[in-house]
XYZ file of C-alpha atoms in Angstrom:
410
model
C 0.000 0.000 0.000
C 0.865 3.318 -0.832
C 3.010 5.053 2.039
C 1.106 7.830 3.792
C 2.200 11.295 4.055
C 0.274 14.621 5.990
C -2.286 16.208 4.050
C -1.032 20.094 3.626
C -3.506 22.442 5.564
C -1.536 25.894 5.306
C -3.919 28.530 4.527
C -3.229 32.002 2.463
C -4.835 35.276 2.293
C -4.796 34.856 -1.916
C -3.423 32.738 -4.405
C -0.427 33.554 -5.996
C -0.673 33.833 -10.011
C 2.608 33.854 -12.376
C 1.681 33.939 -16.242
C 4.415 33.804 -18.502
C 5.018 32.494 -22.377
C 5.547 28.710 -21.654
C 8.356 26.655 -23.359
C 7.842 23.684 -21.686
C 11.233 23.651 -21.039
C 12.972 21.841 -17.852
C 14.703 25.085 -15.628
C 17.843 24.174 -13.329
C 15.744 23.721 -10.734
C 13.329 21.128 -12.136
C 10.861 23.056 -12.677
C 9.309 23.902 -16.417
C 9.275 27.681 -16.639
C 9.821 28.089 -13.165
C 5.793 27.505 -12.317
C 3.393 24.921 -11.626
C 0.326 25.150 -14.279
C -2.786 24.036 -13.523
C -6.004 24.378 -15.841
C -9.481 23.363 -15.321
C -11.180 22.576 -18.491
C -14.701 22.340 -17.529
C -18.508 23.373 -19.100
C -18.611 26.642 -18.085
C -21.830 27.862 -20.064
C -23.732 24.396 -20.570
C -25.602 21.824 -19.521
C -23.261 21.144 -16.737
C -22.211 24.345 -15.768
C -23.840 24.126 -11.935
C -21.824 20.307 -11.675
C -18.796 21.527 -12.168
C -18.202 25.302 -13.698
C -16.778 28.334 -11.683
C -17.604 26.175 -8.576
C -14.441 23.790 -10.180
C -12.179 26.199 -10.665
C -13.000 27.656 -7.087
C -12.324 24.169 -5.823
C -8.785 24.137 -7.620
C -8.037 27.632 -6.619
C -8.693 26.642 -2.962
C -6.042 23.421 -2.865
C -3.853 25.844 -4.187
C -4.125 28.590 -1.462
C -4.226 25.799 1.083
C -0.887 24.177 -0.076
C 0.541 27.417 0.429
C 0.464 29.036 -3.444
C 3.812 27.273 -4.218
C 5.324 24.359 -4.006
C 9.274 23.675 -4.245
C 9.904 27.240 -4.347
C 8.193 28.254 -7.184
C 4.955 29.260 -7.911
C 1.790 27.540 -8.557
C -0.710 29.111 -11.346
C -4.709 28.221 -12.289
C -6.217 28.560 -15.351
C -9.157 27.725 -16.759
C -11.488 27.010 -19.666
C -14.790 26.119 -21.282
C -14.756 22.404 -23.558
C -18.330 23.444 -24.284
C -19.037 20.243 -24.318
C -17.510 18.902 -27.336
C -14.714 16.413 -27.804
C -13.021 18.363 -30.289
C -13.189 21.656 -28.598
C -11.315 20.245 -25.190
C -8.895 18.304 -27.132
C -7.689 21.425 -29.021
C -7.697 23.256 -25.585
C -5.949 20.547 -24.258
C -3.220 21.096 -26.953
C -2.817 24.378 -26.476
C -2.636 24.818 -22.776
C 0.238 21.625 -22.909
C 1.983 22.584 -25.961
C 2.064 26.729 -25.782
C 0.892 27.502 -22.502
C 2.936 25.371 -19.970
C 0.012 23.501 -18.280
C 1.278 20.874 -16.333
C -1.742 18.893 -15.308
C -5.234 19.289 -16.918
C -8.202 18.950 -13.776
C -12.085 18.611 -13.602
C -13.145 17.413 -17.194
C -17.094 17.169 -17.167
C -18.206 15.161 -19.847
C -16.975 12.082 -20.726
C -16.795 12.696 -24.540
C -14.508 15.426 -23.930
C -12.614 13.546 -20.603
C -11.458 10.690 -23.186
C -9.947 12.971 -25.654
C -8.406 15.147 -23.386
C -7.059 11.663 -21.873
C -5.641 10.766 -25.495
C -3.821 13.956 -25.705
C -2.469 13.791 -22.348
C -0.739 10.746 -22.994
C 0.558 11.824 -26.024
C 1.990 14.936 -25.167
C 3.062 12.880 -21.962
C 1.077 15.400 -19.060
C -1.230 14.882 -16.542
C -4.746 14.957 -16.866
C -7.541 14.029 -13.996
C -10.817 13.461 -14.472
C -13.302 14.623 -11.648
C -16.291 14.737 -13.258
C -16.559 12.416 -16.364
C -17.935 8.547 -15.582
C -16.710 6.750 -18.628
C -14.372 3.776 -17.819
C -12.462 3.991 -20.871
C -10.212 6.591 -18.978
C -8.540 3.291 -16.951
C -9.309 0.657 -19.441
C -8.579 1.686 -23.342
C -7.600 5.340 -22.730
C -5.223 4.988 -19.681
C -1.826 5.999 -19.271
C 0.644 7.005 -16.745
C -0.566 10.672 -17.143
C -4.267 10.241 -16.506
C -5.915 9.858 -12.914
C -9.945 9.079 -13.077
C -10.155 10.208 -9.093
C -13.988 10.894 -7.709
C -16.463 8.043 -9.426
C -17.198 6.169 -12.460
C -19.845 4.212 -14.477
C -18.779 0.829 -12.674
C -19.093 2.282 -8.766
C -22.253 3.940 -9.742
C -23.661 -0.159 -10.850
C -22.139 -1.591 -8.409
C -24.172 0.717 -5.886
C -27.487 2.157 -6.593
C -28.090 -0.454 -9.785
C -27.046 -3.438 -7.800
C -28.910 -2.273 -4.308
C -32.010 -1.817 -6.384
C -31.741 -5.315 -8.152
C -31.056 -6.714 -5.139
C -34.222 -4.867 -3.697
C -36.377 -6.594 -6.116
C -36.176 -4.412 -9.191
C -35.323 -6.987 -11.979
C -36.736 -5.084 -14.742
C -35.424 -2.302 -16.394
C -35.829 0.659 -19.149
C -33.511 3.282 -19.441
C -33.836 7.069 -20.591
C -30.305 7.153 -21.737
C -28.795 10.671 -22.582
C -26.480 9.466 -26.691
C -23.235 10.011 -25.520
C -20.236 8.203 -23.938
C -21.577 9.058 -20.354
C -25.239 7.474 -21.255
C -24.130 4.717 -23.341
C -21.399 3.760 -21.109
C -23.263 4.139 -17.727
C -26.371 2.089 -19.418
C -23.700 -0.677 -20.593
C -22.558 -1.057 -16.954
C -25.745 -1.279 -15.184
C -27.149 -3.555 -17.637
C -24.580 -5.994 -16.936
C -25.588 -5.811 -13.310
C -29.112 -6.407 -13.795
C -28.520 -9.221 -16.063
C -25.678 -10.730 -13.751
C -28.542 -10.964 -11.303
C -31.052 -12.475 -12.939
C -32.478 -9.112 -14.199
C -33.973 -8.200 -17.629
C -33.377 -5.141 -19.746
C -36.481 -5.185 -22.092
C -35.827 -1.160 -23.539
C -33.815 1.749 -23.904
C -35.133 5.383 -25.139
C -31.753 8.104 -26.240
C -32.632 11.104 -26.322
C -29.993 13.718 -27.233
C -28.088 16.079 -24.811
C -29.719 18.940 -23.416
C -33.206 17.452 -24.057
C -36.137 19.995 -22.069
C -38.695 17.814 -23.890
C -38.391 14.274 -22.012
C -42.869 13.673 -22.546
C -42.591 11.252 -25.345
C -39.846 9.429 -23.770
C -42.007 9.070 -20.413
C -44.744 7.593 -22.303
C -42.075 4.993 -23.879
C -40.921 3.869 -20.370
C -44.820 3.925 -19.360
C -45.079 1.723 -21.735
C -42.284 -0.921 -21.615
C -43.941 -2.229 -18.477
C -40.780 -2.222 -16.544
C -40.154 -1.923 -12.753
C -37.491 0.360 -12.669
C -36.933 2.987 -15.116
C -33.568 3.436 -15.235
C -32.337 7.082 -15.896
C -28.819 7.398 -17.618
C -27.928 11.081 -17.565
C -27.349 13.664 -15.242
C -27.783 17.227 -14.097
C -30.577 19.428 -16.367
C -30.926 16.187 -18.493
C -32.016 13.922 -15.056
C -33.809 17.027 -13.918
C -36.153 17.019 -16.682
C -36.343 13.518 -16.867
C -37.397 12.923 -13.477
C -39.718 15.597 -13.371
C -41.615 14.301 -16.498
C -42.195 10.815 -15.158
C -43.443 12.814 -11.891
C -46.237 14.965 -14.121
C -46.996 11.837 -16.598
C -47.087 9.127 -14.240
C -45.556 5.628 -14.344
C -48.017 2.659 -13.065
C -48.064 1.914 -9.410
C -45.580 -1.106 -10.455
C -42.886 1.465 -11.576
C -40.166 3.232 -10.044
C -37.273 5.899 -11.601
C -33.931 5.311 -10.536
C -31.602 8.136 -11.290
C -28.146 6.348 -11.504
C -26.130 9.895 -11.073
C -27.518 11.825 -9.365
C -25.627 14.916 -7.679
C -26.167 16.759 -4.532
C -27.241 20.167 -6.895
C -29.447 18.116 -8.643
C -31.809 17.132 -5.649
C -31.391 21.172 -4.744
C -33.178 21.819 -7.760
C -35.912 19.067 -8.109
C -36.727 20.237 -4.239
C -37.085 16.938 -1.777
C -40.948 16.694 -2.083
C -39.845 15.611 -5.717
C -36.900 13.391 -5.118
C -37.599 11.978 -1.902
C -36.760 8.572 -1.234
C -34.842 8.098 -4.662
C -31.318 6.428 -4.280
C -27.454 7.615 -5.214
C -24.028 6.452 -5.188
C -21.770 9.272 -4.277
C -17.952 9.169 -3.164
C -18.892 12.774 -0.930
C -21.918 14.194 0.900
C -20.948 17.821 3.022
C -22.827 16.672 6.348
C -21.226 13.548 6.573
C -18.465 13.970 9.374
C -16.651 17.248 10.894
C -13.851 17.165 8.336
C -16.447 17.605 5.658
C -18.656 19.975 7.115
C -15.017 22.087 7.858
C -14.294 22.140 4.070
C -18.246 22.595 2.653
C -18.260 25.202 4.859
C -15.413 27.507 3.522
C -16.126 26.492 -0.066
C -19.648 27.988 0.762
C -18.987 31.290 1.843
C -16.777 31.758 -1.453
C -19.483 30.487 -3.791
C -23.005 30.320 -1.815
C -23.593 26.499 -2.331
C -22.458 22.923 -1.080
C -20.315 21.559 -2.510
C -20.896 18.131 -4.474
C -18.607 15.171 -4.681
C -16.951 16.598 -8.255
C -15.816 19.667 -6.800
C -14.529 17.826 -3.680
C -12.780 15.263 -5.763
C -11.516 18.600 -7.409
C -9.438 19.664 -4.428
C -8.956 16.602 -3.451
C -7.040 15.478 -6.062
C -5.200 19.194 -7.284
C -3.995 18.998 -3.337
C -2.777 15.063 -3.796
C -0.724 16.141 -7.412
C 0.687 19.021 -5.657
C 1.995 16.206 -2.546
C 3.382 14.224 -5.403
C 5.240 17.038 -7.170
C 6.992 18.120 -3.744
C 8.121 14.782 -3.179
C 9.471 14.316 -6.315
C 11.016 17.660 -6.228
C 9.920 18.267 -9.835
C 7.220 18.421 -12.188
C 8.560 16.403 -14.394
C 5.851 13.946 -15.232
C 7.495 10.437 -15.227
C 8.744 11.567 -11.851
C 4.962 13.043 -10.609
C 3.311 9.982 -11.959
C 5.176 7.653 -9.526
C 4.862 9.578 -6.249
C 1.152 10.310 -7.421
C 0.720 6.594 -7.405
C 3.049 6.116 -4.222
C 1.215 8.244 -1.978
C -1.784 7.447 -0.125
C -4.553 10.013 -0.031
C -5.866 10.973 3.535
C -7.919 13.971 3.638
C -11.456 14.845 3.942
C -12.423 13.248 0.501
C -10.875 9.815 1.301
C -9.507 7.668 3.886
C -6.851 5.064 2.819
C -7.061 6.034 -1.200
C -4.409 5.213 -3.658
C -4.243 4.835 -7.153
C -3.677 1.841 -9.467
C -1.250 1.484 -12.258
C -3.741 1.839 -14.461
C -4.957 5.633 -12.902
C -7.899 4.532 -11.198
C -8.356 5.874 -7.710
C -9.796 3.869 -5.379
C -11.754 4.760 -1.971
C -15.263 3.975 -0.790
C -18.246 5.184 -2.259
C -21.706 5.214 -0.083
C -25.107 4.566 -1.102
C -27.275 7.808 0.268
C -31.553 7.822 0.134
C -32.897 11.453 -0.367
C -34.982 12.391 3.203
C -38.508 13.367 3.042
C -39.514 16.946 3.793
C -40.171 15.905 7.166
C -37.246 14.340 7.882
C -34.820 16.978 6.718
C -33.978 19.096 10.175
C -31.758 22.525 8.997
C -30.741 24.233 6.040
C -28.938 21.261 3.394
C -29.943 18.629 5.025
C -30.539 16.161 2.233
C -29.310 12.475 2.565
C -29.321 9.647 4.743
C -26.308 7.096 4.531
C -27.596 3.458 3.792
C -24.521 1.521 3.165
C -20.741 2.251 2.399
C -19.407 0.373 -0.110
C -15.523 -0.453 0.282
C -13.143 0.804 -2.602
C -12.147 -2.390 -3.648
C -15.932 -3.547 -4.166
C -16.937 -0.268 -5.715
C -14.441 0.054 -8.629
C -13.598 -2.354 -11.727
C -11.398 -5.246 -10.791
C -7.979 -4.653 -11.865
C -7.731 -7.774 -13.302
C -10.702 -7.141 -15.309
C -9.024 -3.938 -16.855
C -7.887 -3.656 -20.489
C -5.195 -0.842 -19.764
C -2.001 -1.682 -21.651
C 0.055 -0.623 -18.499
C -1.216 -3.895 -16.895
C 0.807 -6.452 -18.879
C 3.693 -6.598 -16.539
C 1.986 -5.678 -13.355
C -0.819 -8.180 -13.096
């Protein structure tokens, strides 16, 4: 097991920002141009702007003031960008920021179109890239390399906790409301192989496209299929709208949704007289322990919310590649990669966490049921823990992987 080191805790008055033209080049003191570059490529004006957004960046910018604004004596910079959504648009960003504008490690990445090509050009242009918000499972299976991290959750945990709890509960038929992309698709793919390794049935499957306000004709299709559990395979304005058009069409008394991501801002907006009693895998909840509550707490007086388990996984992780680069004593990346995989992550995010060869980080994740109106007692007071499921139960099987990096570790 990784070897465990103190989680930095220094606080400072601002961060400290040095932008300069970036030649990637290695300085005396093992540091490219004499800074450590950090950009957040994230959706800042889309669909899943209130998952991740300026709350990310926040997130990032906090690590960094809390590590101390440098970090073996030079100084530590955060940038940041919009993908927009699109594969093509974050990859290009992603080439830019590596090749002309001396970013050393890429963080956030919502959507998992645009995490897997960022992931592509990380390895080629050999720098780091974590993924905080994306689900896809490609990032440690086809698309991994010694440069990418997939830290807070993916398609497999979520499965293996709300899809196989609600299997096990007696749901063994299913239709999904899948959102046509690599998070949908992939996310579908994994809980259908749940419900089927159970004895479970998948007898449909409506796409609808992203940012779909729309969702009655799809309703009426899951209506229809006859299924128990209508499974819903998208997230934020997309699960919104979806959830809140089975609510005002109806599904028989036989029928149940089951959102299979769904984040803390989410039940904020669909309000708990609406999502009441649904179920959710998440790796972070704010009220779940004094450490926690100590970091939801600052991050909400700098951006009036909670934060969710993206944005924790955010600072979680910028805080654990800073720890790596000052015990390398570099940024070069070989060097980062193997302390980043050395080091075991203690902080308020994750007891006991370490990542595998093939960048997956692995902690537990904990299956939460949304309170009732009644039973919510202050201000944010949203979930009830029903079961913690260890890291090593939660996340693919290594053995099970396809990365290429596994051929001589296995």
């Amino acid at each position: 097991m990784p070897a465990k080191i103190p989680f930095k805790t220094f606080a400072l008055s601002s961060m400290v920002l040095a932008m300069g033209a970036a030649s990637g080049a290695m300085a005396s003191n093992g540091f490219s141009d004499d800074v450590v570059r950090i950009g957040v490529l994230t959706d800042m004006s889309g669909i899943y702007t209130d998952l991740s957004g300026e709350a990310a960046v926040e997130a990032v910018r906090m690590a960094v003031e809390d590590f101390g604004g440098e970090v073996g004596g030079v100084p530590i910079d955060v940038i940041y960008g919009d993908h927009r959504n699109r594969a093509d648009t974050g990859a290009s960003r992603a080439r830019e920021w590596y090749d002309n504008d001396g970013v050393d490690m890429i963080n956030d990445l919502s959507n998992s179109g645009v995490a897997l090509a960022v992931a592509a050009v990380a390895e080629e242009r050999q720098r780091h890239a974590i993924s905080n918000s994306a689900s896809n499972i490609g990032l440690t299976n086809d698309y991994c390399s010694p440069y990418v991290t997939h830290y807070t959750y993916d398609a497999y945990s979520l499965a293996q906790g709300t899809g196989k709890t609600i299997v096990e509960d007696g749901g063994d038929t299913w239709f999904f409301l899948t959102v046509d992309f690599a998070f949908g698709i992939g996310l579908e793919e994994q809980v259908s192989d749940v419900v089927r390794e159970a004895g479970g049935q998948v007898v449909g499957a409506a796409r609808h496209p992203l940012d779909t306000t729309d969702f009655s004709s799809y309703a009426l299709q899951a209506q229809a299929s006859g299924a128990e559990i209508i499974g819903i395979a998208s997230t934020g304005a997309d699960a919104i709208n979806a959830i809140n058009a089975l609510a005002e069409f109806g599904v028989s008394p036989d029928q149940r949704p089951a959102a299979l991501l769904l984040w803390y801002d989410d039940i904020v907006s669909l309000g708990l007289e609406t999502a009441q009693g649904l179920m959710l895998t998440n790796a972070f909840y704010w009220d779940a322990n004094d450490e926690t509550r100590e970091f939801s707490e600052r991050f909400y007086e700098r951006t009036g919310r909670m934060p969710n388990m993206a944005q924790a996984g955010n600072y979680s992780s910028t805080m654990h590649y800073l720890n790596a680069v000052e015990a390398a004593g570099t940024d070069d990346p070989d060097a980062v990669s193997e302390q980043m995989r050395e080091l075991e992550i203690n902080d308020f995010f994750a007891s006991g966490g370490y990542i595998r060869p093939n960048g997956r980080m692995v902690h537990d994740q904990y299956l939460w049921e949304v309170k009732s109106p009644d039973e919510s007692e202050y201000d944010y007071d949203f979930l009830r823990l029903v079961s913690t499921i260890p890291g090593e139960e939660a996340f693919q099987p290594l053995e099970d992987s396809s990365c290429h990096l596994l051929d001589n570790d296995q």
